[in-house]
mmCIF file of C-alpha atoms and ligand atoms in Angstrom:
data_model
loop_
_atom_site.group_PDB
_atom_site.id
_atom_site.type_symbol
_atom_site.label_atom_id
_atom_site.label_comp_id
_atom_site.label_asym_id
_atom_site.label_seq_id
_atom_site.Cartn_x
_atom_site.Cartn_y
_atom_site.Cartn_z
ATOM 1 C CA MET A 1 105.354 23.361 -67.919
ATOM 2 C CA PHE A 2 106.566 20.247 -66.162
ATOM 3 C CA ASN A 3 105.538 17.631 -63.610
ATOM 4 C CA PHE A 4 107.576 16.307 -60.748
ATOM 5 C CA LEU A 5 106.955 13.116 -58.763
ATOM 6 C CA MET A 6 109.096 11.603 -56.025
ATOM 7 C CA PRO A 7 107.029 9.634 -53.515
ATOM 8 C CA THR A 8 109.907 7.801 -51.794
ATOM 9 C CA LYS A 9 110.827 8.849 -48.245
ATOM 10 C CA ILE A 10 114.619 9.099 -48.000
ATOM 11 C CA ILE A 11 116.443 8.569 -44.722
ATOM 12 C CA THR A 12 120.174 9.203 -44.807
ATOM 13 C CA GLY A 13 123.041 8.696 -42.424
ATOM 14 C CA GLU A 14 124.978 6.163 -40.442
ATOM 15 C CA PHE A 15 122.862 3.579 -38.573
ATOM 16 C CA SER A 16 119.707 4.922 -40.196
ATOM 17 C CA VAL A 17 118.137 1.434 -40.380
ATOM 18 C CA LEU A 18 118.803 0.711 -36.707
ATOM 19 C CA ASN A 19 117.556 4.141 -35.649
ATOM 20 C CA ASN A 20 114.346 4.221 -37.697
ATOM 21 C CA SER A 21 112.706 0.846 -37.178
ATOM 22 C CA LYS A 22 109.176 2.220 -37.782
ATOM 23 C CA ASP A 23 110.159 3.205 -41.322
ATOM 24 C CA LEU A 24 111.618 -0.219 -42.032
ATOM 25 C CA ILE A 25 108.550 -2.156 -40.927
ATOM 26 C CA TYR A 26 105.834 -1.789 -43.508
ATOM 27 C CA GLY A 27 103.636 -4.757 -42.591
ATOM 28 C CA THR A 28 103.481 -7.871 -40.441
ATOM 29 C CA LYS A 29 105.607 -10.393 -42.396
ATOM 30 C CA ALA A 30 108.695 -9.495 -44.434
ATOM 31 C CA MET A 31 110.559 -11.069 -47.295
ATOM 32 C CA ILE A 32 114.101 -9.725 -47.632
ATOM 33 C CA VAL A 33 115.340 -9.781 -51.236
ATOM 34 C CA THR A 34 119.083 -9.566 -51.743
ATOM 35 C CA GLY A 35 122.061 -10.647 -53.826
ATOM 36 C CA LYS A 36 124.139 -13.739 -53.213
ATOM 37 C CA THR A 37 126.707 -11.839 -51.131
ATOM 38 C CA SER A 38 125.844 -8.115 -51.024
ATOM 39 C CA GLY A 39 123.347 -8.352 -48.136
ATOM 40 C CA ALA A 40 125.859 -10.078 -45.879
ATOM 41 C CA LYS A 41 129.037 -8.304 -47.068
ATOM 42 C CA SER A 42 127.557 -4.830 -46.743
ATOM 43 C CA GLY A 43 126.347 -5.422 -43.195
ATOM 44 C CA ALA A 44 122.830 -4.294 -44.160
ATOM 45 C CA LEU A 45 121.274 -7.743 -43.827
ATOM 46 C CA SER A 46 122.320 -8.165 -40.199
ATOM 47 C CA ASP A 47 121.039 -4.679 -39.313
ATOM 48 C CA VAL A 48 117.670 -5.443 -40.924
ATOM 49 C CA ILE A 49 117.374 -8.823 -39.229
ATOM 50 C CA LYS A 50 118.199 -7.235 -35.870
ATOM 51 C CA VAL A 51 115.378 -4.697 -36.244
ATOM 52 C CA LEU A 52 112.867 -7.300 -37.469
ATOM 53 C CA GLU A 53 113.687 -9.689 -34.608
ATOM 54 C CA GLU A 54 113.493 -6.946 -31.991
ATOM 55 C CA ASN A 55 110.029 -6.152 -33.299
ATOM 56 C CA ASN A 56 108.881 -9.788 -33.613
ATOM 57 C CA ILE A 57 108.385 -9.556 -37.365
ATOM 58 C CA PRO A 58 108.700 -12.966 -39.078
ATOM 59 C CA TYR A 59 110.929 -12.849 -42.147
ATOM 60 C CA LEU A 60 112.253 -14.934 -45.016
ATOM 61 C CA VAL A 61 115.562 -14.177 -46.764
ATOM 62 C CA TYR A 62 115.535 -14.668 -50.549
ATOM 63 C CA ASP A 63 119.193 -14.255 -51.555
ATOM 64 C CA LYS A 64 119.105 -15.754 -55.029
ATOM 65 C CA ILE A 65 119.304 -12.571 -57.117
ATOM 66 C CA GLY A 66 122.201 -12.557 -59.596
ATOM 67 C CA ASN A 67 123.697 -9.617 -61.455
ATOM 68 C CA ASN A 68 121.345 -8.278 -64.147
ATOM 69 C CA PRO A 69 118.430 -10.260 -62.688
ATOM 70 C CA THR A 70 116.403 -12.544 -64.917
ATOM 71 C CA ILE A 71 112.642 -12.498 -65.067
ATOM 72 C CA GLU A 72 112.685 -16.140 -63.884
ATOM 73 C CA GLU A 73 114.508 -15.233 -60.648
ATOM 74 C CA THR A 74 111.847 -12.662 -59.863
ATOM 75 C CA LEU A 75 108.986 -15.025 -60.680
ATOM 76 C CA GLU A 76 110.449 -17.557 -58.259
ATOM 77 C CA GLY A 77 110.848 -14.781 -55.664
ATOM 78 C CA GLY A 78 107.190 -13.859 -56.145
ATOM 79 C CA LYS A 79 106.135 -17.474 -55.473
ATOM 80 C CA GLN A 80 108.259 -17.636 -52.329
ATOM 81 C CA ALA A 81 106.857 -14.336 -51.037
ATOM 82 C CA LYS A 82 103.310 -15.549 -51.654
ATOM 83 C CA ASN A 83 103.872 -18.960 -50.023
ATOM 84 C CA PHE A 84 105.459 -17.306 -47.009
ATOM 85 C CA GLY A 85 102.603 -14.798 -46.760
ATOM 86 C CA ALA A 86 104.873 -11.744 -46.890
ATOM 87 C CA ASP A 87 102.963 -8.468 -46.877
ATOM 88 C CA PHE A 88 106.009 -6.268 -47.489
ATOM 89 C CA LEU A 89 109.455 -6.596 -49.057
ATOM 90 C CA ILE A 90 112.863 -5.240 -48.093
ATOM 91 C CA GLY A 91 115.307 -4.982 -51.000
ATOM 92 C CA ILE A 92 119.000 -4.954 -50.076
ATOM 93 C CA GLY A 93 121.806 -4.691 -52.619
ATOM 94 C CA GLY A 94 122.917 -3.028 -55.788
ATOM 95 C CA GLY A 95 120.561 -2.245 -58.631
ATOM 96 C CA SER A 96 120.106 -5.928 -59.392
ATOM 97 C CA PRO A 97 118.348 -6.926 -56.138
ATOM 98 C CA LEU A 98 116.607 -3.526 -55.926
ATOM 99 C CA ASP A 99 115.142 -3.921 -59.431
ATOM 100 C CA ALA A 100 114.284 -7.575 -58.779
ATOM 101 C CA THR A 101 112.381 -6.639 -55.613
ATOM 102 C CA LYS A 102 110.022 -4.484 -57.711
ATOM 103 C CA ALA A 103 109.137 -7.381 -60.011
ATOM 104 C CA ILE A 104 108.793 -9.736 -57.038
ATOM 105 C CA ALA A 105 106.390 -7.248 -55.449
ATOM 106 C CA VAL A 106 104.224 -7.592 -58.569
ATOM 107 C CA TYR A 107 104.396 -11.393 -58.922
ATOM 108 C CA ALA A 108 103.767 -11.967 -55.202
ATOM 109 C CA VAL A 109 100.198 -10.698 -55.577
ATOM 110 C CA ASN A 110 99.560 -11.427 -59.279
ATOM 111 C CA GLU A 111 99.758 -15.118 -60.010
ATOM 112 C CA THR A 112 100.720 -16.041 -63.542
ATOM 113 C CA GLY A 113 98.186 -18.178 -65.376
ATOM 114 C CA THR A 114 95.646 -17.810 -68.109
ATOM 115 C CA ASP A 115 94.907 -14.114 -67.690
ATOM 116 C CA PHE A 116 98.402 -12.902 -66.644
ATOM 117 C CA ASP A 117 101.468 -14.176 -68.450
ATOM 118 C CA MET A 118 104.902 -13.555 -66.857
ATOM 119 C CA TYR A 119 105.850 -11.257 -69.761
ATOM 120 C CA ASP A 120 102.679 -9.175 -69.268
ATOM 121 C CA ILE A 121 104.546 -7.354 -66.499
ATOM 122 C CA PHE A 122 106.195 -5.218 -69.210
ATOM 123 C CA ASP A 123 102.763 -3.974 -70.351
ATOM 124 C CA LEU A 124 101.702 -3.394 -66.731
ATOM 125 C CA LYS A 125 98.820 -5.841 -67.112
ATOM 126 C CA PHE A 126 98.762 -6.763 -63.436
ATOM 127 C CA LYS A 127 95.506 -6.184 -61.553
ATOM 128 C CA ASN A 128 96.643 -6.139 -57.931
ATOM 129 C CA LYS A 129 98.856 -3.397 -56.517
ATOM 130 C CA PRO A 130 102.413 -4.590 -55.839
ATOM 131 C CA LEU A 131 103.459 -5.192 -52.223
ATOM 132 C CA PRO A 132 104.974 -2.191 -50.433
ATOM 133 C CA MET A 133 108.781 -2.161 -50.496
ATOM 134 C CA VAL A 134 111.686 -0.628 -48.603
ATOM 135 C CA ALA A 135 115.106 -0.164 -50.254
ATOM 136 C CA ILE A 136 118.608 -0.387 -48.831
ATOM 137 C CA PRO A 137 121.168 0.257 -51.580
ATOM 138 C CA THR A 138 124.629 -1.261 -51.139
ATOM 139 C CA THR A 139 126.104 0.339 -54.273
ATOM 140 C CA ALA A 140 126.088 4.080 -55.040
ATOM 141 C CA GLY A 141 125.013 3.868 -58.627
ATOM 142 C CA THR A 142 121.687 2.885 -60.114
ATOM 143 C CA GLY A 143 119.398 5.045 -58.000
ATOM 144 C CA SER A 144 116.856 2.221 -58.271
ATOM 145 C CA GLU A 145 115.739 3.152 -54.751
ATOM 146 C CA THR A 146 114.127 6.274 -56.211
ATOM 147 C CA THR A 147 113.006 5.167 -59.675
ATOM 148 C CA PRO A 148 109.800 3.536 -60.928
ATOM 149 C CA TYR A 149 111.898 1.280 -63.220
ATOM 150 C CA SER A 150 112.806 -2.375 -63.014
ATOM 151 C CA ILE A 151 115.225 -3.728 -65.594
ATOM 152 C CA LEU A 152 115.190 -7.461 -66.172
ATOM 153 C CA THR A 153 117.213 -9.801 -68.374
ATOM 154 C CA LEU A 154 115.140 -11.609 -70.959
ATOM 155 C CA HIS A 155 116.999 -14.543 -72.454
ATOM 156 C CA LYS A 156 114.052 -15.012 -74.808
ATOM 157 C CA GLU A 157 114.907 -11.652 -76.425
ATOM 158 C CA LYS A 158 118.651 -11.837 -75.723
ATOM 159 C CA ASN A 159 118.378 -8.400 -74.144
ATOM 160 C CA LYS A 160 117.311 -6.462 -71.078
ATOM 161 C CA ARG A 161 113.869 -4.954 -70.827
ATOM 162 C CA SER A 162 112.309 -2.598 -68.336
ATOM 163 C CA PHE A 163 108.903 -1.894 -66.927
ATOM 164 C CA ALA A 164 107.981 1.401 -65.326
ATOM 165 C CA SER A 165 105.123 2.012 -62.933
ATOM 166 C CA PRO A 166 104.536 4.554 -60.165
ATOM 167 C CA ASP A 167 103.269 1.561 -58.167
ATOM 168 C CA VAL A 168 106.817 0.251 -57.775
ATOM 169 C CA PHE A 169 108.365 3.305 -56.224
ATOM 170 C CA TYR A 170 109.871 2.276 -52.906
ATOM 171 C CA LYS A 171 108.072 3.603 -49.825
ATOM 172 C CA VAL A 172 111.356 4.319 -48.041
ATOM 173 C CA ALA A 173 115.049 4.303 -48.985
ATOM 174 C CA PHE A 174 117.800 4.138 -46.365
ATOM 175 C CA LEU A 175 121.161 5.628 -47.409
ATOM 176 C CA ASP A 176 123.917 4.538 -45.047
ATOM 177 C CA GLY A 177 127.487 4.845 -46.327
ATOM 178 C CA ARG A 178 128.582 1.975 -44.045
ATOM 179 C CA TYR A 179 126.952 -0.371 -46.551
ATOM 180 C CA THR A 180 129.038 0.771 -49.548
ATOM 181 C CA LEU A 181 132.305 1.309 -47.700
ATOM 182 C CA ASN A 182 133.788 -2.085 -48.518
ATOM 183 C CA LEU A 183 132.727 -2.305 -52.141
ATOM 184 C CA PRO A 184 135.526 -3.654 -54.342
ATOM 185 C CA LEU A 185 137.102 -0.576 -55.965
ATOM 186 C CA GLN A 186 136.192 -1.416 -59.553
ATOM 187 C CA ILE A 187 132.530 -1.979 -58.592
ATOM 188 C CA ALA A 188 132.566 1.377 -56.760
ATOM 189 C CA ARG A 189 133.928 3.045 -59.892
ATOM 190 C CA ASN A 190 131.516 1.351 -62.303
ATOM 191 C CA THR A 191 128.528 2.232 -60.176
ATOM 192 C CA ALA A 192 129.709 5.823 -59.685
ATOM 193 C CA VAL A 193 129.935 6.199 -63.455
ATOM 194 C CA ASP A 194 126.424 4.783 -63.817
ATOM 195 C CA ALA A 195 125.135 7.483 -61.481
ATOM 196 C CA MET A 196 127.051 10.177 -63.380
ATOM 197 C CA CYS A 197 125.437 8.871 -66.571
ATOM 198 C CA HIS A 198 121.966 9.194 -65.031
ATOM 199 C CA LEU A 199 122.700 12.775 -64.005
ATOM 200 C CA LEU A 200 124.221 13.731 -67.371
ATOM 201 C CA GLU A 201 121.691 11.906 -69.554
ATOM 202 C CA GLY A 202 118.807 13.301 -67.520
ATOM 203 C CA PHE A 203 120.297 16.796 -67.676
ATOM 204 C CA THR A 204 120.636 16.724 -71.449
ATOM 205 C CA ASN A 205 117.700 14.741 -72.740
ATOM 206 C CA LYS A 206 114.561 16.245 -74.218
ATOM 207 C CA ARG A 207 112.450 15.552 -71.142
ATOM 208 C CA SER A 208 114.646 17.498 -68.740
ATOM 209 C CA SER A 209 112.904 20.230 -66.732
ATOM 210 C CA PRO A 210 114.009 23.071 -64.445
ATOM 211 C CA ALA A 211 113.403 20.759 -61.456
ATOM 212 C CA SER A 212 115.349 17.801 -62.825
ATOM 213 C CA ASP A 213 118.168 20.073 -64.037
ATOM 214 C CA TYR A 214 118.531 21.624 -60.597
ATOM 215 C CA ILE A 215 118.842 18.190 -59.012
ATOM 216 C CA ALA A 216 121.171 16.879 -61.729
ATOM 217 C CA LEU A 217 123.623 19.738 -61.212
ATOM 218 C CA GLU A 218 123.674 19.115 -57.467
ATOM 219 C CA GLY A 219 124.412 15.413 -58.032
ATOM 220 C CA LEU A 220 127.225 16.297 -60.442
ATOM 221 C CA ARG A 221 128.650 18.773 -57.929
ATOM 222 C CA ILE A 222 128.891 16.024 -55.323
ATOM 223 C CA PHE A 223 130.619 13.659 -57.752
ATOM 224 C CA GLY A 224 132.983 16.497 -58.665
ATOM 225 C CA LYS A 225 134.000 16.690 -55.005
ATOM 226 C CA HIS A 226 134.945 13.026 -54.920
ATOM 227 C CA LEU A 227 136.678 12.451 -58.265
ATOM 228 C CA GLU A 228 140.040 11.715 -56.637
ATOM 229 C CA THR A 229 138.500 9.327 -54.137
ATOM 230 C CA ILE A 230 136.901 7.370 -56.962
ATOM 231 C CA ILE A 231 140.370 7.004 -58.494
ATOM 232 C CA ASN A 232 142.355 6.109 -55.389
ATOM 233 C CA GLY A 233 139.697 4.272 -53.361
ATOM 234 C CA ASP A 234 140.185 6.434 -50.288
ATOM 235 C CA PHE A 235 136.569 6.095 -49.087
ATOM 236 C CA ASP A 236 135.180 6.695 -45.613
ATOM 237 C CA THR A 237 131.615 6.416 -44.338
ATOM 238 C CA GLU A 238 130.860 10.086 -44.736
ATOM 239 C CA LYS A 239 132.074 10.206 -48.335
ATOM 240 C CA CYS A 240 130.150 7.013 -49.064
ATOM 241 C CA THR A 241 126.909 8.466 -47.692
ATOM 242 C CA GLU A 242 127.437 11.578 -49.844
ATOM 243 C CA LEU A 243 128.032 9.442 -52.929
ATOM 244 C CA LEU A 244 124.927 7.385 -52.137
ATOM 245 C CA TRP A 245 122.956 10.622 -51.935
ATOM 246 C CA ALA A 246 124.361 11.758 -55.305
ATOM 247 C CA ALA A 247 123.413 8.412 -56.862
ATOM 248 C CA THR A 248 119.919 8.695 -55.366
ATOM 249 C CA LEU A 249 119.657 12.161 -56.929
ATOM 250 C CA GLY A 250 120.486 10.459 -60.246
ATOM 251 C CA GLY A 251 117.533 8.128 -59.658
ATOM 252 C CA ILE A 252 115.260 11.105 -58.934
ATOM 253 C CA VAL A 253 116.426 12.775 -62.148
ATOM 254 C CA ILE A 254 115.832 9.792 -64.461
ATOM 255 C CA SER A 255 112.464 9.180 -62.822
ATOM 256 C CA GLN A 256 111.437 12.479 -64.404
ATOM 257 C CA THR A 257 113.406 12.325 -67.656
ATOM 258 C CA GLY A 258 114.316 8.742 -68.521
ATOM 259 C CA THR A 259 117.765 7.977 -69.920
ATOM 260 C CA THR A 260 119.226 8.148 -73.441
ATOM 261 C CA ILE A 261 120.989 5.953 -75.991
ATOM 262 C CA VAL A 262 123.924 5.605 -73.587
ATOM 263 C CA HIS A 263 121.743 3.212 -71.604
ATOM 264 C CA SER A 264 120.011 1.406 -74.463
ATOM 265 C CA MET A 265 123.303 0.915 -76.307
ATOM 266 C CA GLY A 266 124.916 -0.255 -73.077
ATOM 267 C CA TYR A 267 122.509 -3.188 -72.680
ATOM 268 C CA PRO A 268 124.033 -5.407 -75.421
ATOM 269 C CA LEU A 269 127.502 -4.763 -73.980
ATOM 270 C CA THR A 270 126.232 -6.230 -70.740
ATOM 271 C CA TYR A 271 124.173 -9.014 -72.291
ATOM 272 C CA TYR A 272 126.683 -10.277 -74.852
ATOM 273 C CA LYS A 273 130.014 -9.239 -73.337
ATOM 274 C CA ASP A 274 129.245 -9.378 -69.631
ATOM 275 C CA ILE A 275 130.444 -5.795 -69.126
ATOM 276 C CA PRO A 276 129.010 -4.380 -65.873
ATOM 277 C CA HIS A 277 126.169 -1.908 -66.387
ATOM 278 C CA GLY A 278 128.007 1.236 -65.230
ATOM 279 C CA MET A 279 131.138 0.443 -67.195
ATOM 280 C CA ALA A 280 129.088 -0.283 -70.323
ATOM 281 C CA ASN A 281 127.474 3.145 -70.084
ATOM 282 C CA GLY A 282 130.742 4.866 -69.251
ATOM 283 C CA LEU A 283 132.413 3.510 -72.376
ATOM 284 C CA LEU A 284 129.762 5.279 -74.466
ATOM 285 C CA LEU A 285 129.344 8.449 -72.415
ATOM 286 C CA GLY A 286 132.201 10.537 -73.853
ATOM 287 C CA GLU A 287 130.988 10.272 -77.439
ATOM 288 C CA TYR A 288 127.403 10.934 -76.313
ATOM 289 C CA LEU A 289 128.531 14.181 -74.669
ATOM 290 C CA GLU A 290 130.614 15.074 -77.720
ATOM 291 C CA ARG A 291 127.486 14.896 -79.893
ATOM 292 C CA THR A 292 125.317 16.578 -77.262
ATOM 293 C CA ALA A 293 127.757 19.510 -77.166
ATOM 294 C CA THR A 294 126.982 20.229 -80.826
ATOM 295 C CA VAL A 295 123.337 20.993 -79.930
ATOM 296 C CA LEU A 296 123.506 21.956 -76.240
ATOM 297 C CA PRO A 297 126.975 23.505 -75.794
ATOM 298 C CA GLU A 298 126.031 25.547 -72.698
ATOM 299 C CA LYS A 299 124.492 22.587 -70.908
ATOM 300 C CA VAL A 300 127.487 20.354 -71.522
ATOM 301 C CA LYS A 301 129.819 23.150 -70.393
ATOM 302 C CA ASN A 302 127.827 23.709 -67.176
ATOM 303 C CA ALA A 303 127.697 20.007 -66.391
ATOM 304 C CA LEU A 304 131.459 19.717 -66.848
ATOM 305 C CA ILE A 305 132.049 22.744 -64.622
ATOM 306 C CA MET A 306 129.971 21.127 -61.866
ATOM 307 C CA LEU A 307 132.032 17.960 -62.221
ATOM 308 C CA GLY A 308 135.230 19.994 -62.076
ATOM 309 C CA PHE A 309 136.459 19.649 -65.662
ATOM 310 C CA ASP A 310 137.383 22.475 -68.030
ATOM 311 C CA LYS A 311 137.147 20.441 -71.185
ATOM 312 C CA LEU A 312 135.305 17.361 -72.338
ATOM 313 C CA ILE A 313 138.577 15.693 -73.333
ATOM 314 C CA ASP A 314 139.698 15.801 -69.664
ATOM 315 C CA PHE A 315 136.513 14.060 -68.544
ATOM 316 C CA LYS A 316 136.959 11.455 -71.274
ATOM 317 C CA GLU A 317 140.493 10.772 -70.056
ATOM 318 C CA TYR A 318 139.201 10.443 -66.494
ATOM 319 C CA LEU A 319 136.641 7.866 -67.627
ATOM 320 C CA LEU A 320 139.306 5.885 -69.495
ATOM 321 C CA LYS A 321 141.441 5.839 -66.361
ATOM 322 C CA ILE A 322 138.721 4.430 -64.087
ATOM 323 C CA LEU A 323 137.116 2.062 -66.633
ATOM 324 C CA PRO A 324 139.825 -0.290 -67.869
ATOM 325 C CA CYS A 325 138.351 -2.572 -70.535
ATOM 326 C CA ASP A 326 140.319 -4.813 -72.904
ATOM 327 C CA ILE A 327 137.369 -6.643 -74.442
ATOM 328 C CA LYS A 328 137.467 -6.955 -78.236
ATOM 329 C CA PHE A 329 134.487 -6.094 -80.424
ATOM 330 C CA THR A 330 133.671 -6.668 -84.100
ATOM 331 C CA LYS A 331 131.841 -4.496 -86.599
ATOM 332 C CA GLU A 332 129.402 -7.387 -87.190
ATOM 333 C CA GLU A 333 128.378 -7.214 -83.530
ATOM 334 C CA PHE A 334 127.546 -3.525 -83.904
ATOM 335 C CA GLU A 335 125.425 -4.285 -86.981
ATOM 336 C CA ASP A 336 123.513 -6.948 -85.061
ATOM 337 C CA TRP A 337 123.010 -4.995 -81.854
ATOM 338 C CA THR A 338 121.825 -1.783 -83.477
ATOM 339 C CA ALA A 339 118.888 -3.587 -85.125
ATOM 340 C CA THR A 340 117.447 -3.689 -81.585
ATOM 341 C CA THR A 341 118.992 -0.662 -79.892
ATOM 342 C CA ILE A 342 117.691 1.783 -82.480
ATOM 343 C CA GLN A 343 114.134 0.814 -81.479
ATOM 344 C CA ALA A 344 114.640 1.778 -77.829
ATOM 345 C CA LYS A 345 112.193 4.210 -76.225
ATOM 346 C CA ASN A 346 114.985 6.600 -75.294
ATOM 347 C CA VAL A 347 116.210 7.168 -78.871
ATOM 348 C CA PRO A 348 113.630 9.904 -79.639
ATOM 349 C CA ILE A 349 114.385 11.794 -76.421
ATOM 350 C CA CYS A 350 118.089 12.135 -77.234
ATOM 351 C CA PRO A 351 119.100 15.774 -77.694
ATOM 352 C CA PHE A 352 120.465 15.016 -81.180
ATOM 353 C CA GLU A 353 119.137 13.019 -84.130
ATOM 354 C CA VAL A 354 120.088 9.326 -83.970
ATOM 355 C CA THR A 355 119.956 6.853 -86.855
ATOM 356 C CA ARG A 356 121.112 3.260 -86.892
ATOM 357 C CA GLU A 357 124.213 4.391 -88.802
ATOM 358 C CA ASP A 358 124.925 6.922 -86.042
ATOM 359 C CA GLU A 359 124.734 4.171 -83.422
ATOM 360 C CA ILE A 360 127.132 1.998 -85.418
ATOM 361 C CA GLU A 361 129.511 4.942 -85.661
ATOM 362 C CA ILE A 362 129.251 5.610 -81.908
ATOM 363 C CA PHE A 363 130.046 1.957 -81.124
ATOM 364 C CA ASN A 364 133.001 2.105 -83.518
ATOM 365 C CA LYS A 365 134.390 5.309 -82.050
ATOM 366 C CA CYS A 366 134.037 4.174 -78.447
ATOM 367 C CA LEU A 367 134.930 0.515 -78.632
ATOM 368 C CA ILE A 368 137.384 -0.130 -81.496
HETATM 369 P P1 NAP B 401 124.710 -5.179 -59.045
HETATM 370 O O1 NAP B 401 124.549 -6.123 -60.192
HETATM 371 O O2 NAP B 401 123.553 -4.981 -58.155
HETATM 372 O O3 NAP B 401 125.956 -5.643 -58.162
HETATM 373 C C1 NAP B 401 127.252 -5.774 -58.756
HETATM 374 C C2 NAP B 401 128.152 -6.605 -57.851
HETATM 375 O O4 NAP B 401 128.425 -5.902 -56.667
HETATM 376 C C3 NAP B 401 127.554 -7.932 -57.430
HETATM 377 O O5 NAP B 401 128.515 -8.942 -57.620
HETATM 378 C C4 NAP B 401 127.234 -7.743 -55.961
HETATM 379 O O6 NAP B 401 127.359 -8.932 -55.213
HETATM 380 C C5 NAP B 401 128.307 -6.767 -55.545
HETATM 381 N N1 NAP B 401 127.977 -5.926 -54.398
HETATM 382 C C6 NAP B 401 126.907 -5.105 -54.242
HETATM 383 N N2 NAP B 401 127.003 -4.434 -53.101
HETATM 384 C C7 NAP B 401 128.132 -4.842 -52.479
HETATM 385 C C8 NAP B 401 128.783 -4.485 -51.259
HETATM 386 N N3 NAP B 401 128.289 -3.528 -50.465
HETATM 387 N N4 NAP B 401 129.934 -5.113 -50.938
HETATM 388 C C9 NAP B 401 130.480 -6.045 -51.762
HETATM 389 N N5 NAP B 401 129.914 -6.401 -52.958
HETATM 390 C C10 NAP B 401 128.755 -5.797 -53.302
HETATM 391 O O7 NAP B 401 125.275 -3.804 -59.643
HETATM 392 P P2 NAP B 401 124.631 -2.361 -59.840
HETATM 393 O O8 NAP B 401 125.496 -1.669 -60.800
HETATM 394 O O9 NAP B 401 124.327 -1.724 -58.549
HETATM 395 O O10 NAP B 401 123.226 -2.669 -60.533
HETATM 396 C C11 NAP B 401 123.148 -2.981 -61.886
HETATM 397 C C12 NAP B 401 121.708 -3.327 -62.244
HETATM 398 O O11 NAP B 401 120.869 -2.196 -61.999
HETATM 399 C C13 NAP B 401 121.559 -3.670 -63.712
HETATM 400 O O12 NAP B 401 120.696 -4.783 -63.855
HETATM 401 C C14 NAP B 401 120.959 -2.411 -64.309
HETATM 402 O O13 NAP B 401 120.234 -2.648 -65.478
HETATM 403 C C15 NAP B 401 120.090 -1.926 -63.173
HETATM 404 N N6 NAP B 401 119.760 -0.481 -63.212
HETATM 405 C C16 NAP B 401 118.547 -0.089 -62.781
HETATM 406 C C17 NAP B 401 118.177 1.241 -62.823
HETATM 407 C C18 NAP B 401 116.813 1.657 -62.371
HETATM 408 O O14 NAP B 401 116.417 2.794 -62.557
HETATM 409 N N7 NAP B 401 116.035 0.794 -61.771
HETATM 410 C C19 NAP B 401 119.059 2.211 -63.274
HETATM 411 C C20 NAP B 401 120.321 1.787 -63.685
HETATM 412 C C21 NAP B 401 120.668 0.441 -63.630
HETATM 413 P P3 NAP B 401 126.211 -10.089 -55.142
HETATM 414 O O15 NAP B 401 125.621 -10.199 -56.512
HETATM 415 O O16 NAP B 401 126.966 -11.306 -54.746
HETATM 416 O O17 NAP B 401 125.216 -9.727 -54.133
HETATM 417 ZN ZN1 ZN B 402 122.105 3.018 -65.279
#
């Protein structure tokens, strides 16, 4: 028995924004939410503006979203959307702007005050339905365009925290490889590894289903086809659109299954050490699979076959090659971080038993 939900319409291919204006326009006044440079550098922002102007849709560009967006940035975005009178949002960027757009969609129509505190978003205590949103990813990684999750940085808790609601699924996602073609190589690699993590964690965790497994294997097959390209940076638009599709499949998978300790243990690496999200996960992935193979040997074997590896050690070497990291860690940091990470919601859905001591050992094995 399993359920499957994926309400986002997906439009793939070159020039898909320019050729599908009706799917981009979800109201009468738009706020475009993007990163400081990704909207412009990817070329997506100019395509969107062209379509909005041709259709006489007034718009405001909010390009203040930083990496690992803070709750404060999204609250400010919500105020701007409300003041402008936006009735739909267009998120353009990597996972950071795409996640931020979801929180902005909530704050735009749910003012904070006595009966709704900004932190209440995590308990879904908002009364009004978030604004409708359209997604244009400019990294092939997070799959945020097809997840009900928004992950925000909370300085108050010195961590990242997520909220999940079917109300923040995007209405439409446009996947055009032109927008990821010029990604700096290391960002392309980090984000590709993030997507592989989603596919592998979803495939192996306790909430996986026949439907999510089927999709996960297809996503892994596509990554397997492009392993060399991810090493040497030999991208073209067609390969980029395929990789975007594989990353979107990763989003569809974790929408059904959630992630695992790879993600929750990755958050402190990002918060305290500024390690990009995908790289943080990738540093922990090999040991996660090693432990998973003790309880699900067939699944790990099948996943590796789809990716094109005979043995786990070969995949681990591949990850080391594409994720260079010379940051130093201390055992005290692992003690501190695991006090929080062991409480994460995805610990119980791991395929193997996880204690705080296990997490400390995993950090030690992967990072020292
Ligand atoms: P990101 O933080 O969105 O972007 C990383 C960097 O790439 C930024 O400096 C950005 O520039 C730049 N960039 C993006 N697209 C570009 C392009 N086409 N050309 C040149 N530069 C570009 O990275 P991400 O890995 O995609 O997203 C990570 C975030 O997603 C994290 O906060 C993570 O927690 C979250 N996440 C969410 C989910 C989910 O289900 N919702 C799943 C996994 C991860 P600018 O900042 O200057 O624009
Ligand atoms: Zn991720």
